CSV table of C-alpha atoms in Angstrom, one decimal:
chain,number,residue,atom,x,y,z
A,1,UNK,CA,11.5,4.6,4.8
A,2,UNK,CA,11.5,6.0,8.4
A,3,UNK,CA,12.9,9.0,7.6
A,4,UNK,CA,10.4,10.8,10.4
A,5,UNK,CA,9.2,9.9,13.3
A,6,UNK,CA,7.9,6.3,12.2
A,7,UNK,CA,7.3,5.1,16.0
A,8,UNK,CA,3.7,3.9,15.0
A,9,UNK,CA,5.3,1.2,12.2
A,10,UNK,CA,2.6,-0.1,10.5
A,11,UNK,CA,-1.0,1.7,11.2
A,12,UNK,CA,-4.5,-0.9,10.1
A,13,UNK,CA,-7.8,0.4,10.6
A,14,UNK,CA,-9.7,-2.2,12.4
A,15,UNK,CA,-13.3,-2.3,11.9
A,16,UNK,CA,-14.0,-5.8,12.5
A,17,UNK,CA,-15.4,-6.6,8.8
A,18,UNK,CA,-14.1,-9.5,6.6
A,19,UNK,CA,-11.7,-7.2,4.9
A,20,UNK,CA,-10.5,-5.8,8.1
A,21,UNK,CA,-9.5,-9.0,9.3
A,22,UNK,CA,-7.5,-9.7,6.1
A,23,UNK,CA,-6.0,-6.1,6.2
A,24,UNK,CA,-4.4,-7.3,9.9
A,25,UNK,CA,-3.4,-10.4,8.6
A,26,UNK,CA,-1.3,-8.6,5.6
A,27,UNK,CA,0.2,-5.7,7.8
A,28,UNK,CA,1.2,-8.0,10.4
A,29,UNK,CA,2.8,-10.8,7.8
A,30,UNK,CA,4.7,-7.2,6.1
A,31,UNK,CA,5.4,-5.8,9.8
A,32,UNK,CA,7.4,-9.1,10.7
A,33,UNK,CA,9.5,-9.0,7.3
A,34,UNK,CA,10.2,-5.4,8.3
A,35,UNK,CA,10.7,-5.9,11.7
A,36,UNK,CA,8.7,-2.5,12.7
A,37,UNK,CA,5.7,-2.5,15.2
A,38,UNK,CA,2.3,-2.8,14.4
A,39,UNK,CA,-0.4,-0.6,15.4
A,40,UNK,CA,-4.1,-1.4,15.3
A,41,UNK,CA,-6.4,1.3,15.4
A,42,UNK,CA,-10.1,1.6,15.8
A,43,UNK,CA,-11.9,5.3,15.5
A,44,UNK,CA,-14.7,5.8,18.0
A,45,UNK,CA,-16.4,9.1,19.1
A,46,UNK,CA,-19.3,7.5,21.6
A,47,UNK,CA,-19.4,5.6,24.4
A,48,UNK,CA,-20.9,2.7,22.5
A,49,UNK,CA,-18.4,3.2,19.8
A,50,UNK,CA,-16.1,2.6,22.5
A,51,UNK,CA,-17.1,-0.3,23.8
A,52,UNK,CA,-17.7,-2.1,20.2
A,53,UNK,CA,-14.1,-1.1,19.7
A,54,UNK,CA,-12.5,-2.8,22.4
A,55,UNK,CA,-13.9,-6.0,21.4
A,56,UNK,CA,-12.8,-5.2,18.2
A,57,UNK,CA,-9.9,-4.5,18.6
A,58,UNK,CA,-9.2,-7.2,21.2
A,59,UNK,CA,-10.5,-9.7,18.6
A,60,UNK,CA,-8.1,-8.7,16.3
A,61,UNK,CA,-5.4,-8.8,18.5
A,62,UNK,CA,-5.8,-12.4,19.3
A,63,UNK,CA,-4.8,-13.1,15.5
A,64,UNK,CA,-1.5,-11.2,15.5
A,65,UNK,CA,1.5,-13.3,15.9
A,66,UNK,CA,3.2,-13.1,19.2
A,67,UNK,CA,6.4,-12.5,17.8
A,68,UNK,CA,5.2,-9.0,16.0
A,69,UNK,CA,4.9,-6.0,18.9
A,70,UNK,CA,1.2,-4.6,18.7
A,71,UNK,CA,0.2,-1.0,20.0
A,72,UNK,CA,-3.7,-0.3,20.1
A,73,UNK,CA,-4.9,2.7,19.5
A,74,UNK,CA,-8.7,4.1,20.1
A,75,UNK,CA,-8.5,8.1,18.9
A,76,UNK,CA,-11.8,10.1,19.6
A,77,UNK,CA,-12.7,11.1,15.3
A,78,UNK,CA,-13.4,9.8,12.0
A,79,UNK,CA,-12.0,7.0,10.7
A,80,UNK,CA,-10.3,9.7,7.8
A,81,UNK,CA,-9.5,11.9,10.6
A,82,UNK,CA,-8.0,9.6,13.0
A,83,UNK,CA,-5.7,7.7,10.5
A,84,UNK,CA,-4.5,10.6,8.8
A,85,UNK,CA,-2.9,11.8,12.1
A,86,UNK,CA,-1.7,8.6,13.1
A,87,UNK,CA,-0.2,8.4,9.7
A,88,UNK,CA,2.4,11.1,10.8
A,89,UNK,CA,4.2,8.6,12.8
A,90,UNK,CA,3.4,5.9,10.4
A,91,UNK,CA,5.5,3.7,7.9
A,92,UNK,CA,2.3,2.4,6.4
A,93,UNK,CA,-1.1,3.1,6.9
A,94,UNK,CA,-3.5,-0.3,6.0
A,95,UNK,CA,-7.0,-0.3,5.3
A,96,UNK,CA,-9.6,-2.9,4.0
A,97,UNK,CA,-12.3,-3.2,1.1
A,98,UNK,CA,-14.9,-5.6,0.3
A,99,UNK,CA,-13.6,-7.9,-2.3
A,100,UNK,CA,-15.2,-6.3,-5.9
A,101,UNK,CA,-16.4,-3.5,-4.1
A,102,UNK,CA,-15.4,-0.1,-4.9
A,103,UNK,CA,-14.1,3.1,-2.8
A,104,UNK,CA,-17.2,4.1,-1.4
A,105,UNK,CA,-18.9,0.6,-0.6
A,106,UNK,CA,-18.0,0.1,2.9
A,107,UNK,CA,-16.7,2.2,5.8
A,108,UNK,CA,-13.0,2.2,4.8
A,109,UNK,CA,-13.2,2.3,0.9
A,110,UNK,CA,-14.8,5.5,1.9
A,111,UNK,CA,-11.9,6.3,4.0
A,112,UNK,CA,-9.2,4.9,1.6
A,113,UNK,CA,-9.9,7.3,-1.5
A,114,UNK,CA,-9.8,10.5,0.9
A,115,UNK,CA,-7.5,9.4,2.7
A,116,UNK,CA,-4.8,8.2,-0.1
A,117,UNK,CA,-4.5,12.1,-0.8
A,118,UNK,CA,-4.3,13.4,2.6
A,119,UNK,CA,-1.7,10.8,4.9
A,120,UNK,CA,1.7,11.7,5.7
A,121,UNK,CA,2.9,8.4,4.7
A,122,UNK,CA,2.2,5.8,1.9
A,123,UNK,CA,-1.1,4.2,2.1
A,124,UNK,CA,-2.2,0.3,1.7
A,125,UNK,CA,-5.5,-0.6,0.1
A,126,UNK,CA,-6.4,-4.3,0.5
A,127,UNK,CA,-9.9,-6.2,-0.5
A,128,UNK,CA,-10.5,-9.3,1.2
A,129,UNK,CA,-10.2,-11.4,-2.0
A,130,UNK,CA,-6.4,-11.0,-1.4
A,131,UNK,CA,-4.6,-14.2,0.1
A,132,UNK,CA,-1.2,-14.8,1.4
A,133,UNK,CA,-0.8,-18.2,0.1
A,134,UNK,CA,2.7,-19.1,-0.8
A,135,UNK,CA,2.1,-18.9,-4.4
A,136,UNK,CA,1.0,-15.2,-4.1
A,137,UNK,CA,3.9,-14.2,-1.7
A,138,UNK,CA,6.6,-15.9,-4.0
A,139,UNK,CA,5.1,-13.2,-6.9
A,140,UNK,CA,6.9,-9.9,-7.9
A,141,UNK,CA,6.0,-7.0,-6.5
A,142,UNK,CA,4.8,-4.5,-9.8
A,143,UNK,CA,5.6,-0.7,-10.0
A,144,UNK,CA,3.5,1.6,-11.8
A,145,UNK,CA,5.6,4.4,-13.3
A,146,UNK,CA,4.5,7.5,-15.4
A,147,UNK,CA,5.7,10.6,-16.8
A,148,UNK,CA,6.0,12.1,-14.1
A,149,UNK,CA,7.3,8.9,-11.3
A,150,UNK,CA,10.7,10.2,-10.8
A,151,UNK,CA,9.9,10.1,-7.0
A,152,UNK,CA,11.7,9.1,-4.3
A,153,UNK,CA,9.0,7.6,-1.6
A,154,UNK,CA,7.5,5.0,-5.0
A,155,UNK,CA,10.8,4.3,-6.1
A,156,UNK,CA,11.8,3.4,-2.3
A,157,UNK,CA,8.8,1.5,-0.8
A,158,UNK,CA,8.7,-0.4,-4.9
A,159,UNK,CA,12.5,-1.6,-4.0
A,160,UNK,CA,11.9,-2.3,0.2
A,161,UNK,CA,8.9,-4.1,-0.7
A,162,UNK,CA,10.3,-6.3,-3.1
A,163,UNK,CA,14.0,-6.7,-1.2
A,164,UNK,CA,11.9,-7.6,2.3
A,165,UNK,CA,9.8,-10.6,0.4
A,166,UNK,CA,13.2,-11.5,-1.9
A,167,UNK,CA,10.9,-11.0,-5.3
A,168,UNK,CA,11.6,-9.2,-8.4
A,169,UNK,CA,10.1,-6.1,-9.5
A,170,UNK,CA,8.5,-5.3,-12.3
A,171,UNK,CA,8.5,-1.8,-13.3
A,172,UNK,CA,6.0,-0.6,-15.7
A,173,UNK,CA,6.2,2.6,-17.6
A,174,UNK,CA,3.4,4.8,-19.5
A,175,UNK,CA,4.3,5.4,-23.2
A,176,UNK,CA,5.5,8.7,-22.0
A,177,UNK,CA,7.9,7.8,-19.2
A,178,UNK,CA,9.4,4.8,-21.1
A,179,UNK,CA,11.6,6.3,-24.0
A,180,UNK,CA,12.8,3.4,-25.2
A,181,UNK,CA,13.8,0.7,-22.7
A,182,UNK,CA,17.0,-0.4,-23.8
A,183,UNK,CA,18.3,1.4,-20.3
A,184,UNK,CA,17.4,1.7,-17.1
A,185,UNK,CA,14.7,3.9,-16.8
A,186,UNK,CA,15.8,7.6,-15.4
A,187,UNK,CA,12.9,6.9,-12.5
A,188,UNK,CA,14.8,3.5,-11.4
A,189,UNK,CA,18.5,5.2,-11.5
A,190,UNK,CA,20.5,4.7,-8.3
A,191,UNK,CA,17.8,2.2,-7.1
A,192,UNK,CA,19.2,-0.5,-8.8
A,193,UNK,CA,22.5,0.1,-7.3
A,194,UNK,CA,20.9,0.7,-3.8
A,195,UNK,CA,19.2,-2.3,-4.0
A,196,UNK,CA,21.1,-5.2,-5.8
A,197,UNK,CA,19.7,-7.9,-4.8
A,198,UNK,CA,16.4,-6.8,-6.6
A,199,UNK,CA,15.8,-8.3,-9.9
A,200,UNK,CA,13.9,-5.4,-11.9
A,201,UNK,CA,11.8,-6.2,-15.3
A,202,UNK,CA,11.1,-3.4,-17.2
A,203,UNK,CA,7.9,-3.1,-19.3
A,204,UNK,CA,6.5,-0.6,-21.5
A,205,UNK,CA,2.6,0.1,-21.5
A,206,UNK,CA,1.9,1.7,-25.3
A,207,UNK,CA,-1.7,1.1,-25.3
A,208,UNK,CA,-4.1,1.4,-22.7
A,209,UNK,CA,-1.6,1.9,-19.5
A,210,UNK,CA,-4.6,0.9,-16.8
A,211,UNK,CA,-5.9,-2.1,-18.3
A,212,UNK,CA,-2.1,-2.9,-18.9
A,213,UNK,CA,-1.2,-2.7,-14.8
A,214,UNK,CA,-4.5,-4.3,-14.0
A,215,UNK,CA,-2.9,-7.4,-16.7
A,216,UNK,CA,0.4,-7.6,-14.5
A,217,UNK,CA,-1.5,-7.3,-11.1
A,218,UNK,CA,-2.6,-10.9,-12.1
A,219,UNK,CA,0.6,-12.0,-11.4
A,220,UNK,CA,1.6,-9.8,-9.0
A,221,UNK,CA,2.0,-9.9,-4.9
A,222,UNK,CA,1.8,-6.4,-4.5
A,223,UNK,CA,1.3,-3.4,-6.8
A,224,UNK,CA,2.2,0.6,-6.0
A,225,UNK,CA,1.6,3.5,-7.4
A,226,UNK,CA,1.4,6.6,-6.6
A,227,UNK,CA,-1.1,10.0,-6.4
A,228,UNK,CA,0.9,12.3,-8.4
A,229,UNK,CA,1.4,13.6,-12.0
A,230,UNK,CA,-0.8,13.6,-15.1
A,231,UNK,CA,-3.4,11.8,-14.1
A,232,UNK,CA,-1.0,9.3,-12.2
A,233,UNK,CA,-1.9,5.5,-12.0
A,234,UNK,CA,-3.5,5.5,-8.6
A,235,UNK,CA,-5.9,8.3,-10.1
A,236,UNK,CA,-7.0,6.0,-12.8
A,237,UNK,CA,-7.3,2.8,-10.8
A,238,UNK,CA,-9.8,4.2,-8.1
A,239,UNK,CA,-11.7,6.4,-11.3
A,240,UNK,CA,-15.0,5.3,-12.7
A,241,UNK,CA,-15.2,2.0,-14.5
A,242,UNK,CA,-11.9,0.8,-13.0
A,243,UNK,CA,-12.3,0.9,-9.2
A,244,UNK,CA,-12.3,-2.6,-7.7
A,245,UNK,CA,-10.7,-4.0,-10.9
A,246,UNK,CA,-7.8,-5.2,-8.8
A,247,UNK,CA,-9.0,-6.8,-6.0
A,248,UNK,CA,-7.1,-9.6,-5.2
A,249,UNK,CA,-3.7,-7.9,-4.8
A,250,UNK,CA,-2.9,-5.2,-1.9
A,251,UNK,CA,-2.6,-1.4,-3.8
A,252,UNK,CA,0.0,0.8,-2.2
A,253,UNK,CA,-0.6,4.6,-3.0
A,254,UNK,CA,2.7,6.4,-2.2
A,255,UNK,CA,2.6,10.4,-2.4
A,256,UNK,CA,5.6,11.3,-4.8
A,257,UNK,CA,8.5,13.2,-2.9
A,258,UNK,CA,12.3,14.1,-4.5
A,259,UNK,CA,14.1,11.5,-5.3
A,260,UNK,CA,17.0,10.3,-2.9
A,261,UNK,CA,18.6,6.8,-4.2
A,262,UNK,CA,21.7,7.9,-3.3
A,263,UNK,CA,21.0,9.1,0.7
């Protein structure tokens, strides 16, 4: 995915809440299978901020594995503000939630439905019901794909995702992006090639699409979607009466860009 300047790796806001922590925990496990740096970043504007946020982020530090290179970064903003620009130089950008909670409910749920449409680069939502116990890591990793998911960047980080952990993916289509799944779907083609060693399942949502992914993020690792399209997936998930349905599974939101299997 580093097709720009991706010197940053993997971005986590650190805040030093429970979800935080387990927000660190999963971008530094996916950092290592990537082999990309990690970046820990704490926004403070005051002198007091400041101070709070060296502890913070010295705290969190101290839990990183020695063999994944850290970078801390302390910009002078909001926590929207300051992620978003770091994002530009960002594979991933990581933030936490309370477990159950919704966007809104804490600090960075706040952050994370703002700043899902505004970062330059795909964007990880993680409660901190989520565990990465060897059962969970051995799941797929599940693709939410609608009419309109014939993107490049969800198609990509679905595929690297899944290739980096060695897990299948499970692709699941809206009624109206599924035609019939006797074929690969026209949002997987080239990917499959590009990818062999990926296992994909294909699965066709004809009722209810939303209670349908939140079904398959029970057995899931890791589910992505993205922000585009008619009323895309990631739209529903965080919209009234669904937010913090999935909670124990990190949510990647990926902004859909032309697709490029073949580059």
């Amino acid at each position: 995915m580093a097709t720009r300047g991706t010197h940053l790796g993997i971005v986590v806001g650190v805040d030093g809440s429970p979800g935080s922590a387990i927000a660190v925990q999963w971008a530094a496990y996916d950092a290592a299978l990537r082999d990309v740096p990690l970046t820990l970043a704490h926004a403070a504007r005051t002198r007091s901020q400041r101070e709070r946020g060296l502890q913070v982020l010295d705290q969190a530090l101290r839990t990183v594995s020695a063999r994944v290179r850290v970078r801390c970064e302390m910009p002078c903003a909001t926590p929207v503000f300051a992620l978003a620009d770091l994002s530009e130089h960002a594979e991933l950008v990581v933030v936490g939630c309370p477990g159950g909670g919704a966007p809104g409910e804490c600090q960075f749920c706040s952050v994370s439905s703002t700043l899902i449409h505004h970062a330059h680069c795909p964007v990880v939502v993680i409660h901190d019901d989520v565990q990465l116990s060897p059962e969970t890591l051995a799941a797929p990793v599940l693709v939410g794909i609608d009419a309109s998911s014939e993107a490049g960047s969800l198609m990509e980080i679905a595929f690297e995702e899944a290739s980096a952990r060695g897990v299948g993916l499970v692709a699941l289509h809206t009624c109206e992006a599924c035609n019939g799944l006797d074929e690969t779907s026209p949002a997987l083609a080239g990917w499959t090639d590009r990818y062999p060693d990926v296992t994909v399942h294909q699965v066709a949502a004809l009722t209810d699409p939303v209670q349908q992914l939140v079904d398959h993020a029970e057995k899931a690792q890791l589910v992505v979607v993205d922000t585009q399209g008619n009323g895309g997936f990631a739209a529903m998930l965080f919209g009234p009466g669904v937010a913090g349905t999935v909670t124990h599974v990190p949510i990647i939101v990926a902004r859909a860009s032309p697709a490029r299997a073949g580059s």
